[in-house]
mmCIF file of C-alpha atoms in Angstrom:
data_model
loop_
_atom_site.group_PDB
_atom_site.id
_atom_site.type_symbol
_atom_site.label_atom_id
_atom_site.label_comp_id
_atom_site.label_asym_id
_atom_site.label_seq_id
_atom_site.Cartn_x
_atom_site.Cartn_y
_atom_site.Cartn_z
ATOM 1 C CA GLY A 1 124.506 88.339 83.069
ATOM 2 C CA ALA A 2 121.411 86.570 82.037
ATOM 3 C CA VAL A 3 119.661 87.858 79.048
ATOM 4 C CA VAL A 4 116.178 87.227 77.814
ATOM 5 C CA SER A 5 115.279 88.216 74.437
ATOM 6 C CA GLN A 6 111.698 88.909 73.568
ATOM 7 C CA HIS A 7 110.552 89.176 69.727
ATOM 8 C CA PRO A 8 108.613 91.502 68.326
ATOM 9 C CA SER A 9 109.108 94.461 70.595
ATOM 10 C CA ARG A 10 105.943 95.923 68.874
ATOM 11 C CA VAL A 11 103.492 94.512 66.811
ATOM 12 C CA ILE A 12 100.124 95.909 65.376
ATOM 13 C CA CYS A 13 97.558 93.325 63.725
ATOM 14 C CA LYS A 14 93.707 93.426 62.779
ATOM 15 C CA SER A 15 91.163 92.243 64.788
ATOM 16 C CA GLY A 16 90.666 88.430 64.375
ATOM 17 C CA THR A 17 94.160 87.360 63.374
ATOM 18 C CA SER A 18 96.709 85.703 65.509
ATOM 19 C CA VAL A 19 99.900 86.977 66.983
ATOM 20 C CA LYS A 20 102.963 85.057 68.382
ATOM 21 C CA ILE A 21 105.379 86.557 70.661
ATOM 22 C CA GLU A 22 108.622 84.833 71.395
ATOM 23 C CA CYS A 23 110.929 84.563 74.568
ATOM 24 C CA ARG A 24 114.417 83.157 74.563
ATOM 25 C CA SER A 25 116.946 82.896 77.419
ATOM 26 C CA LEU A 26 120.285 83.585 75.443
ATOM 27 C CA ASP A 27 122.809 82.301 77.851
ATOM 28 C CA PHE A 28 121.065 80.017 80.298
ATOM 29 C CA GLN A 29 118.581 77.457 80.532
ATOM 30 C CA ALA A 30 115.472 78.399 81.872
ATOM 31 C CA THR A 31 113.540 75.544 83.858
ATOM 32 C CA THR A 32 110.324 77.822 83.955
ATOM 33 C CA MET A 33 109.054 81.077 81.918
ATOM 34 C CA PHE A 34 106.348 83.285 82.850
ATOM 35 C CA TRP A 35 104.102 85.533 80.753
ATOM 36 C CA TYR A 36 102.878 88.705 82.027
ATOM 37 C CA ARG A 37 100.779 91.606 80.941
ATOM 38 C CA GLN A 38 101.001 95.078 82.158
ATOM 39 C CA PHE A 39 98.361 97.929 81.610
ATOM 40 C CA PRO A 40 99.579 101.575 81.610
ATOM 41 C CA LYS A 41 100.746 102.608 85.335
ATOM 42 C CA LYS A 42 99.827 99.190 86.413
ATOM 43 C CA SER A 43 101.846 96.435 87.614
ATOM 44 C CA LEU A 44 102.439 93.422 86.176
ATOM 45 C CA MET A 45 99.591 90.867 86.065
ATOM 46 C CA LEU A 46 100.973 86.998 85.682
ATOM 47 C CA MET A 47 98.922 85.449 83.122
ATOM 48 C CA ALA A 48 100.593 81.903 83.054
ATOM 49 C CA THR A 49 103.636 79.740 84.010
ATOM 50 C CA SER A 50 105.258 77.404 81.841
ATOM 51 C CA ASN A 51 107.734 74.438 82.370
ATOM 52 C CA GLU A 52 109.514 72.943 79.682
ATOM 53 C CA GLY A 53 107.893 70.116 78.231
ATOM 54 C CA SER A 54 104.383 70.509 80.048
ATOM 55 C CA LYS A 55 101.493 72.138 79.617
ATOM 56 C CA ALA A 56 101.210 75.849 81.043
ATOM 57 C CA THR A 57 99.493 76.783 84.390
ATOM 58 C CA TYR A 58 97.395 79.641 83.743
ATOM 59 C CA GLU A 59 96.223 82.262 86.344
ATOM 60 C CA GLN A 60 92.335 82.427 87.402
ATOM 61 C CA GLY A 61 90.643 84.433 84.529
ATOM 62 C CA VAL A 62 93.073 83.943 81.924
ATOM 63 C CA GLU A 63 91.505 82.145 78.925
ATOM 64 C CA LYS A 64 94.071 79.407 78.063
ATOM 65 C CA ASP A 65 92.397 79.080 74.546
ATOM 66 C CA LYS A 66 92.993 82.276 73.737
ATOM 67 C CA PHE A 67 96.502 82.674 75.080
ATOM 68 C CA LEU A 68 98.407 79.859 73.855
ATOM 69 C CA ILE A 69 101.739 78.861 75.601
ATOM 70 C CA ASN A 70 104.262 76.573 74.069
ATOM 71 C CA HIS A 71 107.339 75.945 75.898
ATOM 72 C CA ALA A 72 109.163 73.523 73.620
ATOM 73 C CA SER A 73 112.765 73.894 74.898
ATOM 74 C CA LEU A 74 114.902 75.181 77.893
ATOM 75 C CA THR A 75 115.546 78.462 75.938
ATOM 76 C CA LEU A 76 112.059 78.958 74.025
ATOM 77 C CA SER A 77 108.660 79.795 75.029
ATOM 78 C CA THR A 78 106.222 81.468 72.794
ATOM 79 C CA LEU A 79 102.910 83.343 73.587
ATOM 80 C CA THR A 80 99.941 83.021 70.977
ATOM 81 C CA VAL A 81 97.291 85.723 71.099
ATOM 82 C CA THR A 82 94.407 84.058 69.151
ATOM 83 C CA SER A 83 91.467 85.971 67.418
ATOM 84 C CA ALA A 84 93.115 89.145 68.835
ATOM 85 C CA HIS A 85 90.538 91.851 69.868
ATOM 86 C CA PRO A 86 91.185 95.645 70.582
ATOM 87 C CA GLU A 87 90.656 94.578 74.338
ATOM 88 C CA ASP A 88 94.075 92.177 73.885
ATOM 89 C CA SER A 89 95.724 95.273 73.137
ATOM 90 C CA SER A 90 98.576 95.671 75.975
ATOM 91 C CA PHE A 91 102.188 95.344 76.725
ATOM 92 C CA TYR A 92 103.342 91.743 77.316
ATOM 93 C CA ILE A 93 106.342 90.845 78.978
ATOM 94 C CA CYS A 94 107.977 87.293 79.718
ATOM 95 C CA SER A 95 110.435 86.290 82.180
ATOM 96 C CA ALA A 96 112.716 83.448 82.505
ATOM 97 C CA GLN A 97 114.002 81.800 85.762
ATOM 98 C CA ASP A 98 117.499 80.156 85.488
ATOM 99 C CA ARG A 99 117.966 76.524 86.199
ATOM 100 C CA ASP A 100 121.319 76.933 87.773
ATOM 101 C CA ARG A 101 120.868 79.817 90.176
ATOM 102 C CA TYR A 102 118.273 82.205 91.731
ATOM 103 C CA GLY A 103 116.970 84.805 89.717
ATOM 104 C CA TYR A 104 114.379 86.078 87.292
ATOM 105 C CA THR A 105 115.263 87.643 83.963
ATOM 106 C CA PHE A 106 112.762 89.697 81.986
ATOM 107 C CA GLY A 107 112.259 90.245 78.456
ATOM 108 C CA SER A 108 112.026 93.916 77.002
ATOM 109 C CA GLY A 109 108.234 93.292 76.416
ATOM 110 C CA THR A 110 105.900 93.334 73.343
ATOM 111 C CA ARG A 111 103.683 96.284 72.845
ATOM 112 C CA LEU A 112 100.428 94.651 70.914
ATOM 113 C CA THR A 113 97.910 97.014 69.104
ATOM 114 C CA VAL A 114 94.894 95.529 67.762
ATOM 115 C CA VAL A 115 93.202 97.587 65.424
ATOM 116 C CA GLN B 1 94.253 93.317 101.522
ATOM 117 C CA LYS B 2 96.626 93.235 98.618
ATOM 118 C CA GLU B 3 99.638 90.572 99.188
ATOM 119 C CA VAL B 4 101.973 93.879 98.312
ATOM 120 C CA GLU B 5 101.397 97.281 98.822
ATOM 121 C CA GLN B 6 103.281 99.940 97.066
ATOM 122 C CA ASP B 7 102.671 103.861 96.631
ATOM 123 C CA PRO B 8 102.595 104.266 92.928
ATOM 124 C CA GLY B 9 103.950 107.891 93.168
ATOM 125 C CA PRO B 10 105.101 109.778 91.501
ATOM 126 C CA LEU B 11 108.024 110.813 93.356
ATOM 127 C CA SER B 12 110.289 113.745 91.971
ATOM 128 C CA VAL B 13 113.289 114.474 93.539
ATOM 129 C CA PRO B 14 116.126 116.946 92.457
ATOM 130 C CA GLU B 15 119.443 115.520 91.115
ATOM 131 C CA GLY B 16 121.709 114.413 94.040
ATOM 132 C CA ALA B 17 119.107 113.664 96.566
ATOM 133 C CA ILE B 18 118.418 110.466 98.136
ATOM 134 C CA VAL B 19 115.144 108.282 97.019
ATOM 135 C CA SER B 20 113.532 106.300 99.272
ATOM 136 C CA LEU B 21 111.221 103.746 98.188
ATOM 137 C CA ASN B 22 109.207 100.947 100.362
ATOM 138 C CA CYS B 23 106.454 98.369 100.222
ATOM 139 C CA THR B 24 104.712 96.575 102.732
ATOM 140 C CA TYR B 25 103.238 93.112 102.559
ATOM 141 C CA SER B 26 100.842 90.716 104.187
ATOM 142 C CA ASN B 27 102.194 87.318 103.799
ATOM 143 C CA SER B 28 104.934 86.367 106.582
ATOM 144 C CA ALA B 29 105.830 83.464 104.400
ATOM 145 C CA PHE B 30 107.741 85.523 101.856
ATOM 146 C CA GLN B 31 111.675 84.942 102.021
ATOM 147 C CA TYR B 32 112.914 86.535 98.706
ATOM 148 C CA PHE B 33 112.837 90.277 98.184
ATOM 149 C CA MET B 34 113.625 92.128 94.858
ATOM 150 C CA TRP B 35 113.539 95.414 93.446
ATOM 151 C CA TYR B 36 113.139 95.815 89.771
ATOM 152 C CA ARG B 37 113.680 99.051 87.723
ATOM 153 C CA GLN B 38 111.457 99.417 84.393
ATOM 154 C CA TYR B 39 112.049 102.147 81.937
ATOM 155 C CA SER B 40 109.246 103.156 79.507
ATOM 156 C CA ARG B 41 108.385 100.520 77.407
ATOM 157 C CA LYS B 42 110.883 98.099 78.612
ATOM 158 C CA GLY B 43 110.773 94.918 80.658
ATOM 159 C CA PRO B 44 111.949 95.015 84.232
ATOM 160 C CA GLU B 45 115.690 94.861 85.093
ATOM 161 C CA LEU B 46 116.635 93.377 88.462
ATOM 162 C CA LEU B 47 118.418 95.667 90.739
ATOM 163 C CA MET B 48 118.948 93.939 94.005
ATOM 164 C CA TYR B 49 117.585 90.904 95.831
ATOM 165 C CA THR B 50 117.739 89.997 99.555
ATOM 166 C CA TYR B 51 116.953 86.591 101.130
ATOM 167 C CA SER B 52 115.094 87.142 104.482
ATOM 168 C CA SER B 53 116.113 90.098 106.522
ATOM 169 C CA GLY B 54 118.972 92.412 106.421
ATOM 170 C CA ASN B 55 120.396 95.075 104.488
ATOM 171 C CA LYS B 56 122.332 94.715 101.149
ATOM 172 C CA GLU B 57 124.377 97.442 99.244
ATOM 173 C CA ASP B 58 125.333 97.581 95.934
ATOM 174 C CA GLY B 59 126.840 101.039 94.829
ATOM 175 C CA ARG B 60 124.234 103.514 95.166
ATOM 176 C CA PHE B 61 121.519 101.223 96.141
ATOM 177 C CA THR B 62 121.019 100.044 99.487
ATOM 178 C CA ALA B 63 117.911 97.600 100.071
ATOM 179 C CA GLN B 64 116.659 97.041 103.232
ATOM 180 C CA VAL B 65 114.250 94.378 104.742
ATOM 181 C CA ASP B 66 112.488 94.249 107.915
ATOM 182 C CA LYS B 67 110.488 91.004 108.210
ATOM 183 C CA SER B 68 109.098 91.618 111.704
ATOM 184 C CA SER B 69 107.369 94.801 110.177
ATOM 185 C CA LYS B 70 106.793 92.886 106.706
ATOM 186 C CA TYR B 71 108.412 96.119 105.239
ATOM 187 C CA ILE B 72 111.011 96.584 102.737
ATOM 188 C CA SER B 73 112.889 99.502 101.300
ATOM 189 C CA LEU B 74 115.232 100.658 98.641
ATOM 190 C CA PHE B 75 117.331 104.059 98.950
ATOM 191 C CA ILE B 76 119.095 105.380 96.025
ATOM 192 C CA ARG B 77 121.818 107.903 96.936
ATOM 193 C CA ASP B 78 123.072 110.394 94.790
ATOM 194 C CA SER B 79 120.252 110.229 92.421
ATOM 195 C CA GLN B 80 120.603 110.677 88.745
ATOM 196 C CA PRO B 81 118.353 111.700 86.015
ATOM 197 C CA SER B 82 119.236 108.221 84.640
ATOM 198 C CA ASP B 83 117.382 106.828 87.540
ATOM 199 C CA SER B 84 114.403 108.168 86.329
ATOM 200 C CA ALA B 85 111.998 104.878 86.265
ATOM 201 C CA THR B 86 109.278 102.822 87.467
ATOM 202 C CA TYR B 87 110.565 100.741 90.602
ATOM 203 C CA LEU B 88 108.704 97.697 91.368
ATOM 204 C CA CYS B 89 109.067 95.431 94.437
ATOM 205 C CA ALA B 90 108.638 92.067 94.082
ATOM 206 C CA MET B 91 108.671 88.958 96.775
ATOM 207 C CA SER B 92 108.316 85.005 96.760
ATOM 208 C CA VAL B 93 108.009 82.310 98.968
ATOM 209 C CA THR B 94 110.655 79.764 99.223
ATOM 210 C CA GLY B 95 109.590 76.839 96.981
ATOM 211 C CA ASN B 96 107.201 78.814 95.152
ATOM 212 C CA ASN B 97 108.672 80.720 92.153
ATOM 213 C CA ARG B 98 105.839 82.752 91.311
ATOM 214 C CA LEU B 99 106.481 86.432 92.006
ATOM 215 C CA ALA B 100 104.181 89.019 94.164
ATOM 216 C CA PHE B 101 104.610 92.370 92.512
ATOM 217 C CA GLY B 102 103.908 96.026 93.983
ATOM 218 C CA LYS B 103 102.234 98.499 91.747
ATOM 219 C CA GLY B 104 105.696 100.301 90.953
ATOM 220 C CA ASN B 105 106.591 103.538 91.950
ATOM 221 C CA GLN B 106 107.422 106.150 89.381
ATOM 222 C CA VAL B 107 110.505 107.998 90.096
ATOM 223 C CA VAL B 108 111.461 111.391 88.553
ATOM 224 C CA VAL B 109 114.867 113.092 89.277
ATOM 225 C CA ILE B 110 115.085 116.471 87.934
ATOM 226 C CA PRO B 111 118.382 117.962 86.849
#
């Protein structure tokens, strides 16, 4: 089945630094990748939608300069949290839509802790 | 009114019982309906998806969609402790790849 690899699974960084999270579709080409944020015991909050080779579309209230998304190829999208602050600590999850069939496959998530 | 409503639970059942989960929604344009399972500190995993109304069965899992009532259900038969997880419903409109999620329902199957 479709597999999405997300890396790192856990990261701790100092306030003010930047963190990059990678999302790769391993056995399919992803026309579209999504980035979500999930708070404890809450549902997934869509942050942005990215299509290969074009700029990401951000949801209302999500700072595009803070959460930089790059979708350079059909198998790789990255989310960079710039100048991270403790309030950015959260669980970030990517998902990818298979170009050839219906379905959304999620990565295993990244637990970001900003200290 | 939120697009998708789901009772967050938690729901505790003894091993072997039937687990019944449901979501209601307000957008009549939704055509694709999905159920995801999420274990703690992991990403969601697709369990079932259904297009439009009807039932779909896969092993111990049955998904039902009633578009006239804007109501979807997931049933888990012969529940196992390994079924303990959070179950999220999700749905989308044809031609729009954004998913609308429910809050998730935490299920605990007690051995």
